[in-house]
DNA sequence: ACTCCACAGGAATAACCGGGCG
DNA sequence: CGCCCGGTTATTCCTGTGGAGT
């Protein structure tokens, strides 16, 4: 990311200039950082290890489905246990293959299978010997790739564990492409005489299971582990641990720490967000040349992150939805009729065809559902029944978001 | 008690759009 | 390439409604 690097340069420049810096190791605060010690996930680590333990004795572990909200340490725990097992493989006489993939990185099911294949040692280029199996980057049907993988597992007697992170991403693809591939994947053992294949699915979405074929559910979730959210107290300890490594000593005020964990805990108990918040606050404090991260640094970091969220949300809306958000902000009395009139004005100014009022009310309630605006039905007797909308977004945020869009320049 | 405003929001239907398939 | 299909978006038509004013 360019902006992150720019920030880094800026900070470096600052610290060179007057030697004042708060963060000594930025990486510790990055989401990809892998802590040595995972706090408050002892139970989960144990359960994952238990579930996988048969592999150390050469038999097949059950398929495993792991649930939990974002930032509850799912990926971290699984990766750690995988590493633990790999480190113990040397002393083991069974060939074990542990494979990790993230469905966000591989956009297609095909890509996912290729990734699995290559990590099993299947070449993606044509090998010299003609009889050796290989998977080209494109061209084969999914079921053929699948068969090659199965064949390889059998031939080498591999005990395979295949981790699919963010598996809910795949669910949408699967419903289109190969409906039964996930089913085949989870049931592959019935075809594997030597070796085994175990699937570990990691899902952020707690309702993910409902969207699956019941046959897949029963085979995929032979075992389940649910990762609970962190509470405020736990978040605080996690933050303390990170602060120790990332910040120079005594550079984070106690009250700031408390606020940080309270804010993150109130939201979702998301450790990633808590750490992000801390990082942004730290950067703000450094930029101000403050010698400590104080409460108000956390506050402004929180505000900044909220604003960023709003900006990206606004950007993702369609033209008419943006126009309506703008109309709500421009309105004085906030009634649907007035909003619609303003919206029509806007449409005329930028020569767009206006939508019906019916459609507009529908969009408004969609926007309400997504939290961009708030609506409340009010009755005014003889003046009819309508809905009053307010918006929590600041006008400035909207303008900053839309000012680069040439379509909006006439409206300002 | 009755009226009547200014919409909300349901139902049916049409227009549109992107992807798969012969 | 045209065709069809499923999904989304938008329109048309409609019925329903809380309460101020009378």
Short mmCIF file of N, CA, C and O (backbone and C1' of nucleotides) in Angstrom, two decimals, chain C:
data_model
loop_
_atom_site.label_atom_id
_atom_site.label_comp_id
_atom_site.label_asym_id
_atom_site.label_seq_id
_atom_site.Cartn_x
_atom_site.Cartn_y
_atom_site.Cartn_z
P DC C 1 -21.13 -10.00 -32.18
"O5'" DC C 1 -21.03 -11.48 -32.85
"C5'" DC C 1 -21.69 -11.76 -34.08
"C4'" DC C 1 -22.78 -12.77 -33.84
"C3'" DC C 1 -23.91 -12.30 -32.92
"O3'" DC C 1 -24.96 -11.79 -33.73
"C1'" DC C 1 -23.26 -14.57 -32.42
P DG C 2 -26.08 -10.83 -32.97
"O5'" DG C 2 -27.17 -11.91 -32.57
"C5'" DG C 2 -27.71 -12.81 -33.55
"C4'" DG C 2 -28.37 -13.98 -32.85
"C3'" DG C 2 -29.58 -13.60 -31.99
"O3'" DG C 2 -30.59 -14.57 -32.20
"C1'" DG C 2 -27.98 -14.71 -30.64
P DC C 3 -32.00 -14.28 -31.66
"O5'" DC C 3 -32.06 -15.23 -30.39
"C5'" DC C 3 -31.77 -16.63 -30.53
"C4'" DC C 3 -31.72 -17.26 -29.17
"C3'" DC C 3 -32.79 -16.75 -28.21
"O3'" DC C 3 -33.70 -17.80 -27.91
"C1'" DC C 3 -30.64 -16.84 -27.16
P DC C 4 -34.97 -17.51 -27.04
"O5'" DC C 4 -34.50 -18.02 -25.62
"C5'" DC C 4 -33.82 -19.27 -25.50
"C4'" DC C 4 -33.23 -19.40 -24.12
"C3'" DC C 4 -34.21 -19.06 -22.99
"O3'" DC C 4 -34.14 -20.08 -22.01
"C1'" DC C 4 -32.21 -17.83 -22.73
P DC C 5 -35.30 -20.22 -20.97
"O5'" DC C 5 -34.53 -20.00 -19.60
"C5'" DC C 5 -33.23 -20.56 -19.41
"C4'" DC C 5 -32.55 -19.82 -18.29
"C3'" DC C 5 -33.50 -19.41 -17.15
"O3'" DC C 5 -33.05 -19.98 -15.95
"C1'" DC C 5 -32.12 -17.58 -17.85
P DG C 6 -34.03 -20.07 -14.72
"O5'" DG C 6 -33.34 -19.11 -13.67
"C5'" DG C 6 -31.97 -19.30 -13.31
"C4'" DG C 6 -31.44 -18.03 -12.69
"C3'" DG C 6 -32.30 -17.49 -11.55
"O3'" DG C 6 -31.47 -17.25 -10.43
"C1'" DG C 6 -31.91 -15.79 -13.18
P DG C 7 -32.02 -16.69 -9.07
"O5'" DG C 7 -31.53 -15.19 -9.16
"C5'" DG C 7 -30.14 -14.93 -9.42
"C4'" DG C 7 -29.94 -13.45 -9.54
"C3'" DG C 7 -30.67 -12.64 -8.47
"O3'" DG C 7 -29.77 -11.72 -7.87
"C1'" DG C 7 -31.23 -11.83 -10.63
P DT C 8 -30.23 -10.85 -6.62
"O5'" DT C 8 -30.35 -9.41 -7.27
"C5'" DT C 8 -29.21 -8.88 -7.96
"C4'" DT C 8 -29.63 -7.67 -8.76
"C3'" DT C 8 -30.26 -6.54 -7.92
"O3'" DT C 8 -29.53 -5.35 -8.17
"C1'" DT C 8 -31.55 -7.01 -9.85
P DT C 9 -29.80 -4.05 -7.33
"O5'" DT C 9 -30.71 -3.22 -8.33
"C5'" DT C 9 -30.27 -3.05 -9.68
"C4'" DT C 9 -31.30 -2.27 -10.46
"C3'" DT C 9 -31.93 -1.09 -9.73
"O3'" DT C 9 -31.90 0.01 -10.62
"C1'" DT C 9 -33.61 -2.49 -10.58
P DA C 10 -32.34 1.43 -10.17
"O5'" DA C 10 -33.83 1.50 -10.72
"C5'" DA C 10 -34.05 1.55 -12.12
"C4'" DA C 10 -35.53 1.49 -12.40
"C3'" DA C 10 -36.36 2.57 -11.69
"O3'" DA C 10 -36.92 3.43 -12.67
"C1'" DA C 10 -37.38 0.42 -11.56
P DT C 11 -38.02 4.50 -12.34
"O5'" DT C 11 -39.34 3.68 -12.67
"C5'" DT C 11 -39.46 3.10 -13.96
"C4'" DT C 11 -40.88 2.58 -14.17
"C3'" DT C 11 -42.00 3.55 -13.74
"O3'" DT C 11 -43.00 3.55 -14.75
"C1'" DT C 11 -42.29 1.49 -12.66
P DT C 12 -44.14 4.66 -14.76
"O5'" DT C 12 -45.46 3.76 -14.64
"C5'" DT C 12 -45.37 2.38 -14.79
"C4'" DT C 12 -46.66 1.71 -14.32
"C3'" DT C 12 -47.79 2.64 -13.87
"O3'" DT C 12 -49.02 2.13 -14.35
"C1'" DT C 12 -47.21 1.20 -12.10
P DC C 13 -50.34 2.97 -14.23
"O5'" DC C 13 -51.03 2.22 -13.00
"C5'" DC C 13 -51.04 0.79 -12.97
"C4'" DC C 13 -51.54 0.31 -11.62
"C3'" DC C 13 -52.62 1.21 -10.99
"O3'" DC C 13 -53.78 0.43 -10.70
"C1'" DC C 13 -50.95 0.65 -9.41
P DC C 14 -55.05 1.09 -10.06
"O5'" DC C 14 -54.89 0.67 -8.54
"C5'" DC C 14 -54.51 -0.69 -8.25
"C4'" DC C 14 -54.03 -0.77 -6.82
"C3'" DC C 14 -54.92 -0.07 -5.80
"O3'" DC C 14 -55.95 -0.97 -5.39
"C1'" DC C 14 -52.57 0.13 -5.30
P DT C 15 -57.05 -0.43 -4.44
"O5'" DT C 15 -56.52 -0.78 -2.98
"C5'" DT C 15 -56.02 -2.09 -2.68
"C4'" DT C 15 -55.35 -2.03 -1.33
"C3'" DT C 15 -56.25 -1.52 -0.19
"O3'" DT C 15 -56.03 -2.32 0.95
"C1'" DT C 15 -54.33 -0.17 -0.35
P DG C 16 -56.76 -2.05 2.30
"O5'" DG C 16 -55.68 -1.26 3.15
"C5'" DG C 16 -54.37 -1.80 3.25
"C4'" DG C 16 -53.57 -1.02 4.27
"C3'" DG C 16 -54.37 -0.52 5.47
"O3'" DG C 16 -53.51 -0.57 6.61
"C1'" DG C 16 -53.45 1.34 4.35
P DT C 17 -54.05 -0.56 8.05
"O5'" DT C 17 -53.47 0.82 8.60
"C5'" DT C 17 -52.11 1.16 8.37
"C4'" DT C 17 -51.92 2.58 8.85
"C3'" DT C 17 -52.95 3.05 9.88
"O3'" DT C 17 -52.30 3.84 10.87
"C1'" DT C 17 -52.88 4.56 8.11
P DG C 18 -52.14 3.22 12.29
"O5'" DG C 18 -51.76 4.51 13.14
"C5'" DG C 18 -50.45 5.04 13.04
"C4'" DG C 18 -50.47 6.52 13.36
"C3'" DG C 18 -51.29 6.91 14.58
"O3'" DG C 18 -50.54 7.87 15.31
"C1'" DG C 18 -52.16 8.02 12.64
P DG C 19 -50.98 8.46 16.63
"O5'" DG C 19 -51.59 9.86 16.17
"C5'" DG C 19 -50.80 10.75 15.37
"C4'" DG C 19 -51.68 11.86 14.83
"C3'" DG C 19 -52.57 12.55 15.88
"O3'" DG C 19 -52.61 13.94 15.59
"C1'" DG C 19 -53.89 11.76 14.14
P DA C 20 -52.36 14.95 16.79
"O5'" DA C 20 -52.60 16.39 16.09
"C5'" DA C 20 -51.77 16.79 14.99
"C4'" DA C 20 -52.58 17.64 14.02
"C3'" DA C 20 -53.38 18.78 14.65
"O3'" DA C 20 -53.36 19.88 13.75
"C1'" DA C 20 -54.89 17.21 13.69
P DG C 21 -53.99 21.22 14.09
"O5'" DG C 21 -55.41 21.13 13.36
"C5'" DG C 21 -55.44 21.09 11.93
"C4'" DG C 21 -56.87 20.85 11.47
"C3'" DG C 21 -57.89 21.86 12.03
"O3'" DG C 21 -58.65 22.39 10.96
"C1'" DG C 21 -58.64 19.63 12.39
P DT C 22 -59.44 23.63 11.10
"O5'" DT C 22 -60.91 23.04 11.19
"C5'" DT C 22 -61.45 22.27 10.11
"C4'" DT C 22 -62.65 21.49 10.56
"C3'" DT C 22 -63.66 22.31 11.39
"O3'" DT C 22 -64.74 22.73 10.56
"C1'" DT C 22 -63.42 20.05 12.17
#
